[in-house]
mmCIF file with all atom_site columns, C-alpha atoms in Angstrom:
data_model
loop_
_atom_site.group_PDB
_atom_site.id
_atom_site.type_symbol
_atom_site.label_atom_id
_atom_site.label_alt_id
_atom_site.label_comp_id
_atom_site.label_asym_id
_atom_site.label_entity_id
_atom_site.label_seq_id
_atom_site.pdbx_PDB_ins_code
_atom_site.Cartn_x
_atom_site.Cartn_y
_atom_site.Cartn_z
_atom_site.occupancy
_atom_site.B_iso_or_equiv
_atom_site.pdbx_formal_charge
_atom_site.auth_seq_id
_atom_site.auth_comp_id
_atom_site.auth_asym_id
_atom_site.auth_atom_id
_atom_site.pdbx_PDB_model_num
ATOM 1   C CA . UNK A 1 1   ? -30.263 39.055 12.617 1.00 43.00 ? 1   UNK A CA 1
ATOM 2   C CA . UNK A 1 2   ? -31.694 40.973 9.432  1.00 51.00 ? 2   UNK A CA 1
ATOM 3   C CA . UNK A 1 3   ? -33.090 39.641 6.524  1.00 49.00 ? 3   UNK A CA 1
ATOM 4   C CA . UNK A 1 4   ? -33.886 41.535 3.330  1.00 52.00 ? 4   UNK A CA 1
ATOM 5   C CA . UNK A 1 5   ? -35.959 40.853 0.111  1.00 53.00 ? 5   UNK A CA 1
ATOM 6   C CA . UNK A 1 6   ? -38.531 41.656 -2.361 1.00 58.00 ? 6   UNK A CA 1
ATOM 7   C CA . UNK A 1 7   ? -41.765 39.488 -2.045 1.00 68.00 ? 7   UNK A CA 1
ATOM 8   C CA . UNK A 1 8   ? -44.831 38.682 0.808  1.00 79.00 ? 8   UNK A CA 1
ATOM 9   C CA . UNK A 1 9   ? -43.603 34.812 1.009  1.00 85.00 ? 9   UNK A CA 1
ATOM 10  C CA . UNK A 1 10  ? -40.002 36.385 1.513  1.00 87.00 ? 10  UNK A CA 1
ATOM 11  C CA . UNK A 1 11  ? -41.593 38.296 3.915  1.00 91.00 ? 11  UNK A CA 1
ATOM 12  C CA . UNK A 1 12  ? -42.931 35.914 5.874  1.00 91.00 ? 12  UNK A CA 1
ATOM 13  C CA . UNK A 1 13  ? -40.110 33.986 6.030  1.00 91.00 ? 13  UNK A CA 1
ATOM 14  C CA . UNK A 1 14  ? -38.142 36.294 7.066  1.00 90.00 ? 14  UNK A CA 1
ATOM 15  C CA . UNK A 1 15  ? -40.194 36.778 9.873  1.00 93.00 ? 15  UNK A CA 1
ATOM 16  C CA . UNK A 1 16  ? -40.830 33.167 10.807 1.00 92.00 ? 16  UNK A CA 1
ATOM 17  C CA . UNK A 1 17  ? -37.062 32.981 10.857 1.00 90.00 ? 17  UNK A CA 1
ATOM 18  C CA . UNK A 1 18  ? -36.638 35.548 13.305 1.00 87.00 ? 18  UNK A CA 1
ATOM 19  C CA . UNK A 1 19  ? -38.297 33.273 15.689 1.00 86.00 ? 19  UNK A CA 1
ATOM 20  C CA . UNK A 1 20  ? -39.883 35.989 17.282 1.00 87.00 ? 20  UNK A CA 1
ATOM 21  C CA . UNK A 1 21  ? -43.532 35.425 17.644 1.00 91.00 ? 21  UNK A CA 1
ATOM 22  C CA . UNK A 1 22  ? -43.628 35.345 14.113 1.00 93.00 ? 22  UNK A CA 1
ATOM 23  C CA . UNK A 1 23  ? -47.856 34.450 13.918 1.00 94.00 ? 23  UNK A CA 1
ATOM 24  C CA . UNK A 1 24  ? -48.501 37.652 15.763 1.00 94.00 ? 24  UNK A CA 1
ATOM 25  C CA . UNK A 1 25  ? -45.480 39.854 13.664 1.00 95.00 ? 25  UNK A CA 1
ATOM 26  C CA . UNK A 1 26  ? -46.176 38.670 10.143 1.00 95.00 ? 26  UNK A CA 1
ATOM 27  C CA . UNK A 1 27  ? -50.474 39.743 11.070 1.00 95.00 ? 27  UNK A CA 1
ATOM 28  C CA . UNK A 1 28  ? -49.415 43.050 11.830 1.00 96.00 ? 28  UNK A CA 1
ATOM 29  C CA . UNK A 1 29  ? -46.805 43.156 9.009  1.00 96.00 ? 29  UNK A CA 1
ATOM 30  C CA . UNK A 1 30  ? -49.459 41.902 6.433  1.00 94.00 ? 30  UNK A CA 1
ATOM 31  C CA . UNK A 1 31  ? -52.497 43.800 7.915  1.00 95.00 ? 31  UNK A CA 1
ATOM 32  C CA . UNK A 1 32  ? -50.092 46.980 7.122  1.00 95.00 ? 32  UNK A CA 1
ATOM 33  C CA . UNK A 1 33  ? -49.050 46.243 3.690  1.00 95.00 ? 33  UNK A CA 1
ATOM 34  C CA . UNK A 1 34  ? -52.211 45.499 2.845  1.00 92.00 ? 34  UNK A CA 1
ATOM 35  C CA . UNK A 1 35  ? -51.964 44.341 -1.184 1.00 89.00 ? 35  UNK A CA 1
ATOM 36  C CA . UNK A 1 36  ? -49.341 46.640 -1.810 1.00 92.00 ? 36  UNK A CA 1
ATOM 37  C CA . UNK A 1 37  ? -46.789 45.156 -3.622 1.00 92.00 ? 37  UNK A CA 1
ATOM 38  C CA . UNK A 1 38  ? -43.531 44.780 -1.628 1.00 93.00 ? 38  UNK A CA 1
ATOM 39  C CA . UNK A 1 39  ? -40.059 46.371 -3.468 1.00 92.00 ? 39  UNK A CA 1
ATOM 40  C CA . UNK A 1 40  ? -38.281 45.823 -0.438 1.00 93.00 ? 40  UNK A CA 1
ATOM 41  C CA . UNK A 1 41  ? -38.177 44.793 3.283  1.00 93.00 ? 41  UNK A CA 1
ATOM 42  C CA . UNK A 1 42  ? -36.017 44.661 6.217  1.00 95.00 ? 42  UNK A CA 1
ATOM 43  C CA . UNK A 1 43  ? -36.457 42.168 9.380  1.00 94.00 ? 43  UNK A CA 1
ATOM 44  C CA . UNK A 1 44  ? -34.404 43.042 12.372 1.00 92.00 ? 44  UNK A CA 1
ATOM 45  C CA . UNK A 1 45  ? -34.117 41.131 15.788 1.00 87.00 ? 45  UNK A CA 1
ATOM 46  C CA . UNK A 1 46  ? -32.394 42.150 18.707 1.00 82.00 ? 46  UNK A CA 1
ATOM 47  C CA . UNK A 1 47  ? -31.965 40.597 22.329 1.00 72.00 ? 47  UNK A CA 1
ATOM 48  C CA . UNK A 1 48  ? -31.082 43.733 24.974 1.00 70.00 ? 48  UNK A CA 1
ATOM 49  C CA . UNK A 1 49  ? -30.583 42.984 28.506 1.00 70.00 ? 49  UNK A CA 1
ATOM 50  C CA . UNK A 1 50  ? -32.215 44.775 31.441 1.00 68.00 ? 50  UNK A CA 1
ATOM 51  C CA . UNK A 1 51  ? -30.997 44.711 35.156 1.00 70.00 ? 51  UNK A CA 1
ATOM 52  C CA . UNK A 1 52  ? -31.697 40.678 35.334 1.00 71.00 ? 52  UNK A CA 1
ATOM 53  C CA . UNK A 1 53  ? -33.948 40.512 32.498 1.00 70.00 ? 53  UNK A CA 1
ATOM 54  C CA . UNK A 1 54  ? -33.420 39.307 28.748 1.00 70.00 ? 54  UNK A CA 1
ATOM 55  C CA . UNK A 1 55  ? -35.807 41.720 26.356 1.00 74.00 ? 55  UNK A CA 1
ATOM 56  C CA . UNK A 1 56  ? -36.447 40.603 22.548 1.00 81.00 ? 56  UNK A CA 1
ATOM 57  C CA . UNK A 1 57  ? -37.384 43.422 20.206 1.00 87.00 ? 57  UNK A CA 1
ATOM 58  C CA . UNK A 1 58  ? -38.108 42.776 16.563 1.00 93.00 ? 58  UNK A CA 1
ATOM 59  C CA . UNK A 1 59  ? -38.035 45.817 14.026 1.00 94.00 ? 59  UNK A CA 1
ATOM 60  C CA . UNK A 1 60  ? -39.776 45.202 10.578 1.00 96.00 ? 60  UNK A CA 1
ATOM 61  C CA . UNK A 1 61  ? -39.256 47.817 7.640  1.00 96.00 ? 61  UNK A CA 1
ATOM 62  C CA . UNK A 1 62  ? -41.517 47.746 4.658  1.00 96.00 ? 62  UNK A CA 1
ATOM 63  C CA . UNK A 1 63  ? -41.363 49.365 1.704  1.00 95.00 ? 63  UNK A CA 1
ATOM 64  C CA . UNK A 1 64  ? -43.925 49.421 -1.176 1.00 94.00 ? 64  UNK A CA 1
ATOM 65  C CA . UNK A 1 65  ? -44.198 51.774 -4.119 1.00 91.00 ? 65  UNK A CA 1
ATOM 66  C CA . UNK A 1 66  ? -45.626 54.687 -2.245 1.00 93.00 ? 66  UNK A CA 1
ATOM 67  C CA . UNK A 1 67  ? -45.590 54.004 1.445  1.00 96.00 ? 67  UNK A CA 1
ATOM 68  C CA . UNK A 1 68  ? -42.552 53.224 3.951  1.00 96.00 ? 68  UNK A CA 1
ATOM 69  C CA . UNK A 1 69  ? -43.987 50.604 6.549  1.00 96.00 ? 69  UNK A CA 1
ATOM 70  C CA . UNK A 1 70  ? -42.341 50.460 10.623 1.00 96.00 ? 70  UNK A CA 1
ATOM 71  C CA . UNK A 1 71  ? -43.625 47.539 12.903 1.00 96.00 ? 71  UNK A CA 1
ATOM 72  C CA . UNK A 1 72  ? -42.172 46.894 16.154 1.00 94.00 ? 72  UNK A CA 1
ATOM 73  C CA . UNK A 1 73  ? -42.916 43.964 19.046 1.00 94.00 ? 73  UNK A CA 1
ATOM 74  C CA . UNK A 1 74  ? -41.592 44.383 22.269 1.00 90.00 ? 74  UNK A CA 1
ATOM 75  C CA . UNK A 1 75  ? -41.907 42.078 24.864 1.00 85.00 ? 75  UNK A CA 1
ATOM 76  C CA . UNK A 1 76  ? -42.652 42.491 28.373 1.00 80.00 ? 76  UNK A CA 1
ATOM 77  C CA . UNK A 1 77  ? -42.517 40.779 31.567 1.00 78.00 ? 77  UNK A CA 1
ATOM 78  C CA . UNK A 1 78  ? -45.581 40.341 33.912 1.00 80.00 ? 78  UNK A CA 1
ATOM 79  C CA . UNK A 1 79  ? -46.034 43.413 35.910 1.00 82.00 ? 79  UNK A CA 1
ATOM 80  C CA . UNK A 1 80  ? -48.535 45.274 37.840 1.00 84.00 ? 80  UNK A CA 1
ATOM 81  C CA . UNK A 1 81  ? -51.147 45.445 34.944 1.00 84.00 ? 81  UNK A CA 1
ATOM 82  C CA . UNK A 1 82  ? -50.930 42.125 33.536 1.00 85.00 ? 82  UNK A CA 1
ATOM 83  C CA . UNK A 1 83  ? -50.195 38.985 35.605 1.00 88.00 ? 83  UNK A CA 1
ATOM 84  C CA . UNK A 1 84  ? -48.976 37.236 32.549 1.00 90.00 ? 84  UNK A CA 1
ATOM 85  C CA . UNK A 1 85  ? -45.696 38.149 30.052 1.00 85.00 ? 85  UNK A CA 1
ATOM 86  C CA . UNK A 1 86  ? -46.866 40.063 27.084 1.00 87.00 ? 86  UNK A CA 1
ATOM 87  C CA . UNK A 1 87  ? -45.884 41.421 23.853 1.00 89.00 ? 87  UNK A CA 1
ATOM 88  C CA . UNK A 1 88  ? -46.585 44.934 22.555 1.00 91.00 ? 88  UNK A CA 1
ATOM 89  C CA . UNK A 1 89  ? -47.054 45.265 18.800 1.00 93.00 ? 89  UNK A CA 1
ATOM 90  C CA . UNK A 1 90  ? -47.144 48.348 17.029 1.00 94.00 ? 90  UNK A CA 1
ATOM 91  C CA . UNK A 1 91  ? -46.888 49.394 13.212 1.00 95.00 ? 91  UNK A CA 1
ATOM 92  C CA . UNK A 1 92  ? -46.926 52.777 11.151 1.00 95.00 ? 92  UNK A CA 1
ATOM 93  C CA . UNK A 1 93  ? -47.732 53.398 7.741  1.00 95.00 ? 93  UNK A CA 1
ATOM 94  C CA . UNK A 1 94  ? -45.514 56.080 6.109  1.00 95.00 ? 94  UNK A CA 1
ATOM 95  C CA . UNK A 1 95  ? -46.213 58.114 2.507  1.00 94.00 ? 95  UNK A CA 1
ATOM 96  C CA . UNK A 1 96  ? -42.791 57.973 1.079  1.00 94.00 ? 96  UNK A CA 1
ATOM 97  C CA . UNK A 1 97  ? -43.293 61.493 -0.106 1.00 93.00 ? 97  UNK A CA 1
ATOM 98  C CA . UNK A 1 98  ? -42.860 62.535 4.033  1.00 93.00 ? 98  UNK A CA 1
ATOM 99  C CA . UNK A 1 99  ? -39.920 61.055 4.554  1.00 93.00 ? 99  UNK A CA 1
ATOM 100 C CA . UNK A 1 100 ? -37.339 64.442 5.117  1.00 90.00 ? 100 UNK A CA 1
ATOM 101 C CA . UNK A 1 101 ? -34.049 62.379 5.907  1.00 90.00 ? 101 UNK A CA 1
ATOM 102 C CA . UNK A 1 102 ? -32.562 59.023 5.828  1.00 93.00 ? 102 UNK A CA 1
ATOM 103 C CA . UNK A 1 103 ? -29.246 58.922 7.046  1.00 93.00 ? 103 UNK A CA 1
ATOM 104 C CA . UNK A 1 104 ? -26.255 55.559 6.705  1.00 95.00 ? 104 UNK A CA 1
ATOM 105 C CA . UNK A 1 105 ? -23.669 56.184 9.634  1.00 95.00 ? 105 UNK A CA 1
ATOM 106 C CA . UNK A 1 106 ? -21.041 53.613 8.891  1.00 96.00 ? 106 UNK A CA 1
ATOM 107 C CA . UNK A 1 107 ? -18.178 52.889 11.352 1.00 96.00 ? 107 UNK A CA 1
ATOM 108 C CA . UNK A 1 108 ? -14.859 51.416 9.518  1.00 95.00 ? 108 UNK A CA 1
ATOM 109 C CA . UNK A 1 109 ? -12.001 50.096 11.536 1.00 92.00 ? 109 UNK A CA 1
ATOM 110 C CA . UNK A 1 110 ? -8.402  50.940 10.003 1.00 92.00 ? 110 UNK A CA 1
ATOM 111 C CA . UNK A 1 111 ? -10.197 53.938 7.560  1.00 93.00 ? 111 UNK A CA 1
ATOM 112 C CA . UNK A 1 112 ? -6.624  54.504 6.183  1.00 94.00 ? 112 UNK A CA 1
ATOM 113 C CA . UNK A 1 113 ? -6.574  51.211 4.566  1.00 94.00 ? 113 UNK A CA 1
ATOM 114 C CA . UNK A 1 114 ? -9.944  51.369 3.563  1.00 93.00 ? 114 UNK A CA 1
ATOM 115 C CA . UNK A 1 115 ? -10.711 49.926 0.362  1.00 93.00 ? 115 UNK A CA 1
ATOM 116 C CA . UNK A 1 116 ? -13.852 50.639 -1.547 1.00 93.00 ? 116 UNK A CA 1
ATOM 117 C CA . UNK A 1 117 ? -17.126 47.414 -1.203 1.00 89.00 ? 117 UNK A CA 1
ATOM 118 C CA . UNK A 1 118 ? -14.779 46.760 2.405  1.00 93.00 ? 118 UNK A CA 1
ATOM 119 C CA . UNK A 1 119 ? -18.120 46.048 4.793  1.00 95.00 ? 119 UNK A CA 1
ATOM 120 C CA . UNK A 1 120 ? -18.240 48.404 7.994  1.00 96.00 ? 120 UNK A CA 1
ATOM 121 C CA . UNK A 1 121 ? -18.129 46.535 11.290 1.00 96.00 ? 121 UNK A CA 1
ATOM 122 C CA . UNK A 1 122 ? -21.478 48.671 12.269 1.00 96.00 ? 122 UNK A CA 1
ATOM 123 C CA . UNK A 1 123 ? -24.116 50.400 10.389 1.00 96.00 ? 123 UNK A CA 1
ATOM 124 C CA . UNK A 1 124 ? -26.670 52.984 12.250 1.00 95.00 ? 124 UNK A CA 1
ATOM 125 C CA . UNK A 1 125 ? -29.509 53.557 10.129 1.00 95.00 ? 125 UNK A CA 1
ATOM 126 C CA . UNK A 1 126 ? -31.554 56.718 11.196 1.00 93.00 ? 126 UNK A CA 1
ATOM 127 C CA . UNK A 1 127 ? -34.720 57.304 9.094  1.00 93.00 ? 127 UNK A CA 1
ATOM 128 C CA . UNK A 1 128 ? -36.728 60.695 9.854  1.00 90.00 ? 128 UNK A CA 1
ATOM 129 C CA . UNK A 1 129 ? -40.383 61.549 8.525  1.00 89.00 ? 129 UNK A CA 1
ATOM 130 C CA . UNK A 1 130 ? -41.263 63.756 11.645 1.00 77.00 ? 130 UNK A CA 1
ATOM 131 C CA . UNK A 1 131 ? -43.723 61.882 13.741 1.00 63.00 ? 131 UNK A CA 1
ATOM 132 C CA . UNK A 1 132 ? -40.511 62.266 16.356 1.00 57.00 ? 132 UNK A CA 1
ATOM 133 C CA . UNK A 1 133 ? -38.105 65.523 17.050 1.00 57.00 ? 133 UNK A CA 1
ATOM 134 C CA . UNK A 1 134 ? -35.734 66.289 19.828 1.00 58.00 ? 134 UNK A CA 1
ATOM 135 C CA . UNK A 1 135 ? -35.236 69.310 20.543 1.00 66.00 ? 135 UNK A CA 1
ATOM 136 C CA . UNK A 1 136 ? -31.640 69.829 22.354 1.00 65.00 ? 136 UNK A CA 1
ATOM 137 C CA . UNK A 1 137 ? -31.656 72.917 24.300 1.00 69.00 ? 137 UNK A CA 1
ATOM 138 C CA . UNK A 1 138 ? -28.806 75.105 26.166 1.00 76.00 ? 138 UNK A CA 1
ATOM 139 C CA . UNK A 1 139 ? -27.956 78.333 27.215 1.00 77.00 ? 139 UNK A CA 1
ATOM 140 C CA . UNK A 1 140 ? -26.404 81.155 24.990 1.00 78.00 ? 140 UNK A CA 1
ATOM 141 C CA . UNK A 1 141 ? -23.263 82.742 25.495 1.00 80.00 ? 141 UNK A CA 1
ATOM 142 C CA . UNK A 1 142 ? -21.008 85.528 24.054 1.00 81.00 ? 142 UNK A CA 1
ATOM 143 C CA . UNK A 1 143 ? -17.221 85.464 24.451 1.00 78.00 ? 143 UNK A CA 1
ATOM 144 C CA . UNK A 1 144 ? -16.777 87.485 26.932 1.00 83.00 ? 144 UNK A CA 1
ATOM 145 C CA . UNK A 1 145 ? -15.989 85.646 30.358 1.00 82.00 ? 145 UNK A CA 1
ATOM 146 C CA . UNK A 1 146 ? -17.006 88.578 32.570 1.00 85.00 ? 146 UNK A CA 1
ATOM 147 C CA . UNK A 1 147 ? -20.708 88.928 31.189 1.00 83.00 ? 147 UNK A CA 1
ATOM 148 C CA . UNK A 1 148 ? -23.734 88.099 33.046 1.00 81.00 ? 148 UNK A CA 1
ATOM 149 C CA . UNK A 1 149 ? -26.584 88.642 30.647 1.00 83.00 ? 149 UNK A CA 1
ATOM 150 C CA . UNK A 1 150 ? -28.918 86.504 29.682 1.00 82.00 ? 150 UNK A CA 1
ATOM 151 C CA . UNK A 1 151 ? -28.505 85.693 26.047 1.00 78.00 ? 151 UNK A CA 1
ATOM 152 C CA . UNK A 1 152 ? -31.494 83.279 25.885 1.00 79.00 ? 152 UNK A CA 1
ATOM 153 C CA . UNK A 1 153 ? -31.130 79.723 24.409 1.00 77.00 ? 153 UNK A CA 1
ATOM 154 C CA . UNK A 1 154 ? -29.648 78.230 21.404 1.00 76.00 ? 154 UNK A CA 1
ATOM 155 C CA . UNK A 1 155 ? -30.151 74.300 20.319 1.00 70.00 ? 155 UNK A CA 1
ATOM 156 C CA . UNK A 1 156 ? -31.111 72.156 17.493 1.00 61.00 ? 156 UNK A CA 1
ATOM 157 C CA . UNK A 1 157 ? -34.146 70.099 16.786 1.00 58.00 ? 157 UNK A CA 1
ATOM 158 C CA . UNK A 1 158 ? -33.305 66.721 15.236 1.00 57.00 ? 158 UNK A CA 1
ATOM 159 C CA . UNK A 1 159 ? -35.948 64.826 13.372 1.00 55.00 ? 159 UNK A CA 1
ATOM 160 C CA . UNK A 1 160 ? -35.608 60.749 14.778 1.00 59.00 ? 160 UNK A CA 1
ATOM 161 C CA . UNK A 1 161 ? -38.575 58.723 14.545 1.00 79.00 ? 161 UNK A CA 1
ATOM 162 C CA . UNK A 1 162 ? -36.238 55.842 13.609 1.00 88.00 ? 162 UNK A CA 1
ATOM 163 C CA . UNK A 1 163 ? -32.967 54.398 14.764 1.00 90.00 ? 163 UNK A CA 1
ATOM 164 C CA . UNK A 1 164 ? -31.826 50.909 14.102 1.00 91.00 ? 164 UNK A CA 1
ATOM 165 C CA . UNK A 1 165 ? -27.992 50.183 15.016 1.00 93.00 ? 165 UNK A CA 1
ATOM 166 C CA . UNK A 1 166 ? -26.692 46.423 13.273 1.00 94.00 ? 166 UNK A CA 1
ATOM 167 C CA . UNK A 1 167 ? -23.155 45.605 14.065 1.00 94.00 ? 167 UNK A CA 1
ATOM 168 C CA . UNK A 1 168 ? -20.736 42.769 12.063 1.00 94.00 ? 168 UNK A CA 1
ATOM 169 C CA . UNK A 1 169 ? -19.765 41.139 15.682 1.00 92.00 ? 169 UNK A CA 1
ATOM 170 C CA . UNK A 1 170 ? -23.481 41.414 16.999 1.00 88.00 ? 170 UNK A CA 1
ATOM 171 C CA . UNK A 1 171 ? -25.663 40.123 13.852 1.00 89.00 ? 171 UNK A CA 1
ATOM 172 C CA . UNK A 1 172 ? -23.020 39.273 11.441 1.00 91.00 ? 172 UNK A CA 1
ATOM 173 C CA . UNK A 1 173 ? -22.104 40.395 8.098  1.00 93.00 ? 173 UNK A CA 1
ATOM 174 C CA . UNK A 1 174 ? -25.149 39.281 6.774  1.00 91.00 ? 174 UNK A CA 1
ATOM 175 C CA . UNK A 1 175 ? -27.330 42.188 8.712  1.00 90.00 ? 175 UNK A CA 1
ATOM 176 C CA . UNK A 1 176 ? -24.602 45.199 7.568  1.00 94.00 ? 176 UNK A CA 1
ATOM 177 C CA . UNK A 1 177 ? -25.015 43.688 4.214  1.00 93.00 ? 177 UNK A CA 1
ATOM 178 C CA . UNK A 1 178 ? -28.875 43.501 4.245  1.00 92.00 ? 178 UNK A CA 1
ATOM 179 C CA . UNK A 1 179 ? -29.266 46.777 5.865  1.00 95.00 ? 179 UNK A CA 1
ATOM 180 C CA . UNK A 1 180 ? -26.996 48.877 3.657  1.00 95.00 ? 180 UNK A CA 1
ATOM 181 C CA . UNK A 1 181 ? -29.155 47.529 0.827  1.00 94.00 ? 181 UNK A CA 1
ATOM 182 C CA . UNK A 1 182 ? -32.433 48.407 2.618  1.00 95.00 ? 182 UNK A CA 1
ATOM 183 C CA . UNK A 1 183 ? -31.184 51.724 3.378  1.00 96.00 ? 183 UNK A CA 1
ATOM 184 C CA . UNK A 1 184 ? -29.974 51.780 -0.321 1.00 95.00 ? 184 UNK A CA 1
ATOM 185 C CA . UNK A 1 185 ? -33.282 51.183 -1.642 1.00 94.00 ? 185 UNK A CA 1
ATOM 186 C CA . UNK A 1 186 ? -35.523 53.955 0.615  1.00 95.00 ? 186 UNK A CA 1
ATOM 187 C CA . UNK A 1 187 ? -33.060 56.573 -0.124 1.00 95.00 ? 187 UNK A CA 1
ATOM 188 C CA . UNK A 1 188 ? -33.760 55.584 -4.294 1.00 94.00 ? 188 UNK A CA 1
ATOM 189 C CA . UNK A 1 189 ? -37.446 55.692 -3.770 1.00 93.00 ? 189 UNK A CA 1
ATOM 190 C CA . UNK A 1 190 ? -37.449 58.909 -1.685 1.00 92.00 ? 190 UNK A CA 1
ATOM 191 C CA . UNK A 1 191 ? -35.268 60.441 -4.638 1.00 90.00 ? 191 UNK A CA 1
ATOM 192 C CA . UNK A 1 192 ? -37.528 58.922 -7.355 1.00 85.00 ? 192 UNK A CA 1
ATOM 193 C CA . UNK A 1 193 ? -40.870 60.254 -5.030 1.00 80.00 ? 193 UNK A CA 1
ATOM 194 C CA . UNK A 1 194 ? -39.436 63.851 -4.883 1.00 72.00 ? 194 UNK A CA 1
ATOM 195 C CA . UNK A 1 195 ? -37.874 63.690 -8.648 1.00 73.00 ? 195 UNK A CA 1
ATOM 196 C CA . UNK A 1 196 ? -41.997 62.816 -9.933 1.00 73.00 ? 196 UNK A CA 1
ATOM 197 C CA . UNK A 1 197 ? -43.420 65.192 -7.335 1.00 61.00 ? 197 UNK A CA 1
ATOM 198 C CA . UNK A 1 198 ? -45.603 61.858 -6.444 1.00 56.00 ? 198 UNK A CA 1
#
């Protein structure tokens, strides 16, 4: 499920709808934002499964005129340190001016009939401001077969503090819809950010 809008009540709503601990997301949410007015927000809710266990995870995006906002609750079964389920809560606040990359992957079934507005079935939305970087590491070669030298390493370092996969079967059109337009909106206010220098 994602929901998308432009206002604090929307916000909250949006939340509460989730049904996700929605008291202790929207304090989080709100202690983040702050008064900033909100231009645009995305509420995400997924169910994973674990071995025998069924996980919730809620993802809320936030964006304001000069900061990009990231809250996630987990929750957790009872375990060694705490006798009792829990929930984990978590939230960054982002200058939009840091954000290096924000990247759409779209998958399309039957891409040779593909007309244009057709919705993808799933939408990977990867957002990068470099709190996070893998670094994917392996050893260098040269063509030939025979040699044994050691031509040190080669790799790539791949900024991904952010990855939020929706699918059309999993959360419904709705959620591709909603995120395409979140995603739509933080890539225009990263452009306007680096167009003013601001």
């Amino acid at each position: 499920m994602a929901k998308i809008g432009t206002t604090t009540q929307g916000l909250r709503t949006a939340i509460e709808r989730s049904g996700y601990y929605p008291t202790l997301v929207a304090e989080a949410v709100e202690a983040a934002v702050g008064g900033d007015p909100i231009a645009s927000y995305l509420v995400h809710q997924e169910t994973t499964f674990d071995s025998n266990e069924v996980r919730r995870h809620v993802t809320v995006l936030v964006l304001t005129a000069h900061r990009f906002i990231v809250s996630h609750t987990d929750e957790q079964a009872a375990d060694t340190s705490s006798p009792t389920p829990y929930a984990t809560t978590s939230t960054e606040s982002v200058k939009i001016d840091r954000i290096s990359s924000v990247v759409v992957s779209r998958v399309v079934a039957n891409p040779e009939s593909y007309t244009p507005g057709t919705l993808p079935r799933e939408v990977v939305l990867t957002i990068g401001w470099g709190a996070v970087s893998r670094i994917d590491l392996e050893p260098a070669a040269c063509g030939d077969p025979n040699c044994e030298a050691d031509h040190g390493y080669t790799g790539s370092s791949t900024a991904d503090d952010l990855s939020l996969r929706v699918s059309e079967a999993g959360d419904g059109p709705d959620a591709v819809r909603q995120t395409l337009a979140f995603a739509q909106s933080l890539s225009e206010a990263t452009a306007a950010t680096a167009a003013t220098g601001r």
